[in-house]
Coordinates of C-alpha atoms in Angstrom, one line a residue:
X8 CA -40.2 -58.5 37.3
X9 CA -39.0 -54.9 36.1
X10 CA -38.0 -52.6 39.2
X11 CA -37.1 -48.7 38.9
X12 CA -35.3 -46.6 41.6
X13 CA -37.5 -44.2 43.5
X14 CA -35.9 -41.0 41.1
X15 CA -37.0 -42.5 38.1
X16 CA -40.4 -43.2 39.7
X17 CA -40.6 -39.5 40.9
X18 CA -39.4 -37.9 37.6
X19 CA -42.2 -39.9 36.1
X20 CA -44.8 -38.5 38.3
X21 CA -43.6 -35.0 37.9
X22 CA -43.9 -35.5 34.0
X23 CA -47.7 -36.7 34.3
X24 CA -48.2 -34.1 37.2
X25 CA -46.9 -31.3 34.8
X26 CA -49.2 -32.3 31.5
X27 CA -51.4 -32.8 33.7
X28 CA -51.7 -29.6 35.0
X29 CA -51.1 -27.9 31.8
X30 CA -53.6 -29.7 29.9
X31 CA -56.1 -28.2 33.0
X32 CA -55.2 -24.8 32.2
X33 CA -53.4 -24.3 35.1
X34 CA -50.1 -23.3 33.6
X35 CA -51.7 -20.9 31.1
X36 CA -52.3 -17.1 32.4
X37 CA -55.6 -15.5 32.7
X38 CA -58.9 -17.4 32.8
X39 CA -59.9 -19.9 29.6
X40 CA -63.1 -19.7 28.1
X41 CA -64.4 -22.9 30.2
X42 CA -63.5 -21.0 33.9
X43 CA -65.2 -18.1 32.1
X44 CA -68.1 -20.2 31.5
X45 CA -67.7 -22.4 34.9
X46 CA -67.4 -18.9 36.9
X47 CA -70.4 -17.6 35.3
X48 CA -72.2 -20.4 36.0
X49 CA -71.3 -20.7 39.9
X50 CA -72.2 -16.9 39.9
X51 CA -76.0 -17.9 38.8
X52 CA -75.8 -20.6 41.5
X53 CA -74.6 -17.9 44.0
X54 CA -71.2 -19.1 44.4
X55 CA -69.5 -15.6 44.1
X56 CA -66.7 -15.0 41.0
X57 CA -64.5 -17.1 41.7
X58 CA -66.8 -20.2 43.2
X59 CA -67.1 -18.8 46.7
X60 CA -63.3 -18.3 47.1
X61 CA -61.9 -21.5 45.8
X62 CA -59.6 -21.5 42.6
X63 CA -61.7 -21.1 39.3
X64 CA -60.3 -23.8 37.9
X65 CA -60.9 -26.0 40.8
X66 CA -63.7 -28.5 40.2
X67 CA -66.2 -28.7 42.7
X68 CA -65.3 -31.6 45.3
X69 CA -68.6 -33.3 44.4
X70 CA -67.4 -33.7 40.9
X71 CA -64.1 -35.3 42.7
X72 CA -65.7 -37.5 44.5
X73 CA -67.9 -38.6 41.6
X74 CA -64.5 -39.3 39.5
X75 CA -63.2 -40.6 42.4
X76 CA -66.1 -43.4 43.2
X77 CA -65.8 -44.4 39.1
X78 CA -61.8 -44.5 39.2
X79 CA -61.9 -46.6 42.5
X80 CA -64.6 -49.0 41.0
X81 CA -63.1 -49.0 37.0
X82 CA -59.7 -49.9 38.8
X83 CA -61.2 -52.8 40.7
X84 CA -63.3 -54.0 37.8
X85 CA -59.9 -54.3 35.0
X86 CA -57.6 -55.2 38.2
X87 CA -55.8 -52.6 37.2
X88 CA -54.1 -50.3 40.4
X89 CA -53.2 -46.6 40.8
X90 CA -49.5 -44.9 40.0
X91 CA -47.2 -45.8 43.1
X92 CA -47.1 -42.3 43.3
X93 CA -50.7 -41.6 44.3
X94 CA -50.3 -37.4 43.9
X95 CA -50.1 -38.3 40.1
X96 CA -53.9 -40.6 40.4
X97 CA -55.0 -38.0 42.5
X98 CA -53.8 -34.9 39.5
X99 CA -55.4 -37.1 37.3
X100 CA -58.6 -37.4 38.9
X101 CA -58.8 -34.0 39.3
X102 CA -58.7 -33.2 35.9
X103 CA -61.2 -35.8 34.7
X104 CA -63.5 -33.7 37.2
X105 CA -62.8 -30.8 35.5
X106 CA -63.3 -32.0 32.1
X107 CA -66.3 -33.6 33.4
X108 CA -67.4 -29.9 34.4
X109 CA -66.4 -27.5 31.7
X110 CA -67.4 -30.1 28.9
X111 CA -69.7 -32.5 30.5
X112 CA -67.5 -35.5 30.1
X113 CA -64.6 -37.1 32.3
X114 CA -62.1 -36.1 28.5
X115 CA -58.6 -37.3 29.3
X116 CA -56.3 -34.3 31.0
X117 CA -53.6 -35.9 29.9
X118 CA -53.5 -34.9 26.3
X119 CA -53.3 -31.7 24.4
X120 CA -56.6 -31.2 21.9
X121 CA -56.9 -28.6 19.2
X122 CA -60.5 -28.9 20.2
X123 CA -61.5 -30.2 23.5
X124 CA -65.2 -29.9 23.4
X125 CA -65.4 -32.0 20.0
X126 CA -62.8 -34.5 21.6
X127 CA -65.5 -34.8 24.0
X128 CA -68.0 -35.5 22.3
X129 CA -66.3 -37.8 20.1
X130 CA -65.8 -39.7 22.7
X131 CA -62.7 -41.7 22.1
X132 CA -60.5 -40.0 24.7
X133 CA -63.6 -40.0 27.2
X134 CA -62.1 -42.0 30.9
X135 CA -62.0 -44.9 30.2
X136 CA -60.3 -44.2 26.8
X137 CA -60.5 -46.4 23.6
X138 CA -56.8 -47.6 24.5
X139 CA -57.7 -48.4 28.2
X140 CA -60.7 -50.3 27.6
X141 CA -59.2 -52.2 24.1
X142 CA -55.6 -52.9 25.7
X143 CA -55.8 -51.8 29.0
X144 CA -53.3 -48.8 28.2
X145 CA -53.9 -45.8 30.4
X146 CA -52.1 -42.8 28.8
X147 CA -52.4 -41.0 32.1
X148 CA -50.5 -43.6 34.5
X149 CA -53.9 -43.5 36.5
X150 CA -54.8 -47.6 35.6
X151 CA -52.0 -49.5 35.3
X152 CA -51.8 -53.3 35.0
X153 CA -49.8 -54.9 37.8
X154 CA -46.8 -55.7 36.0
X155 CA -46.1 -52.1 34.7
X156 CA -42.7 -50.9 36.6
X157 CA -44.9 -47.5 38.0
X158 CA -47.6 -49.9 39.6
X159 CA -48.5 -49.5 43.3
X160 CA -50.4 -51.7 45.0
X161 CA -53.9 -49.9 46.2
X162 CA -57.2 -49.8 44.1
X163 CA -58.9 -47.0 45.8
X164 CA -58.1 -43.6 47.1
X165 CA -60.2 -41.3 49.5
X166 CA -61.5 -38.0 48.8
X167 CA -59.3 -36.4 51.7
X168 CA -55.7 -38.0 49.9
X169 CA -57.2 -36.7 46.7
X170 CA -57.6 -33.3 47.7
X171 CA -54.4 -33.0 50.3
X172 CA -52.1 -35.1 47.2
X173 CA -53.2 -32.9 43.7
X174 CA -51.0 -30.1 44.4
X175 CA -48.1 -31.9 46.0

């Protein structure tokens, strides 16, 4: 069985925690065309400019815990676990959420796209991703098979770890 040392494992998770966040926009200054259109739209629902004092480019924590329910259930279904590092699975989830509210599908965070809303529709980089369902490879380090050296050992997270581990 192949074992890493705890830095190795946390330079890893900083890595996927850092696309991550850049692939969400989070990195980038000034507001992206989808918070644009996200803020707009939470203005028409009455959530204020900035979705009722919360960070634009937060997803709503109902779209969380919808991501969260299908990553909990996909995981258990391929017995596949989360990162041993569970503030990378929870970055992760986060950004599926937000991909799943600025383009109206759970599109990979993990990758850079020229074009994220025809990558979307596409479909091939849509969680679960062509690789992940064909050779149970998750790009994102959020389903791993239990011999992968950055395996933990839990199947499901809860809402509360999700939203006190994504900026950590």
């Amino acid at each position: 069985s192949l074992s890493i040392s705890a830095s190795a494992a946390a330079s890893a998770a900083a890595i996927v925690g850092s696309v991550a966040a850049a692939a969400l926009g989070w990195c980038r200054p000034g507001p992206s065309r989808s918070s644009r259109i996200r803020s707009t739209s939470r203005r028409a629902r009455g959530g204020g400019e900035d979705g009722a004092g919360s960070n634009s480019m937060e997803p709503d924590e109902k779209t969380i815990e919808t991501m969260r329910k299908f990553s909990n259930q996909y995981a258990k279904v391929t017995d596949t676990v989360f990162c041993s590092d569970l503030a990378v699975a929870s970055v992760v989830v986060v950004g599926l959420a937000h991909h799943k509210e600025t383009l109206g599908a759970p599109l990979c965070p993990c990758r850079h796209y020229e074009d994220k809303q025809a990558e979307a529709k596409n479909g091939y980089w849509n969680c679960p991703c062509v690789p992940m369902r064909e050779r149970h490879e998750c790009h994102c380090m959020l389903f791993l098979t239990r011999d992968n050296p950055f395996a933990g050992e839990v199947q499901s997270m809860d809402l509360e770890d999700i939203l006190r581990l994504k900026n950590s």
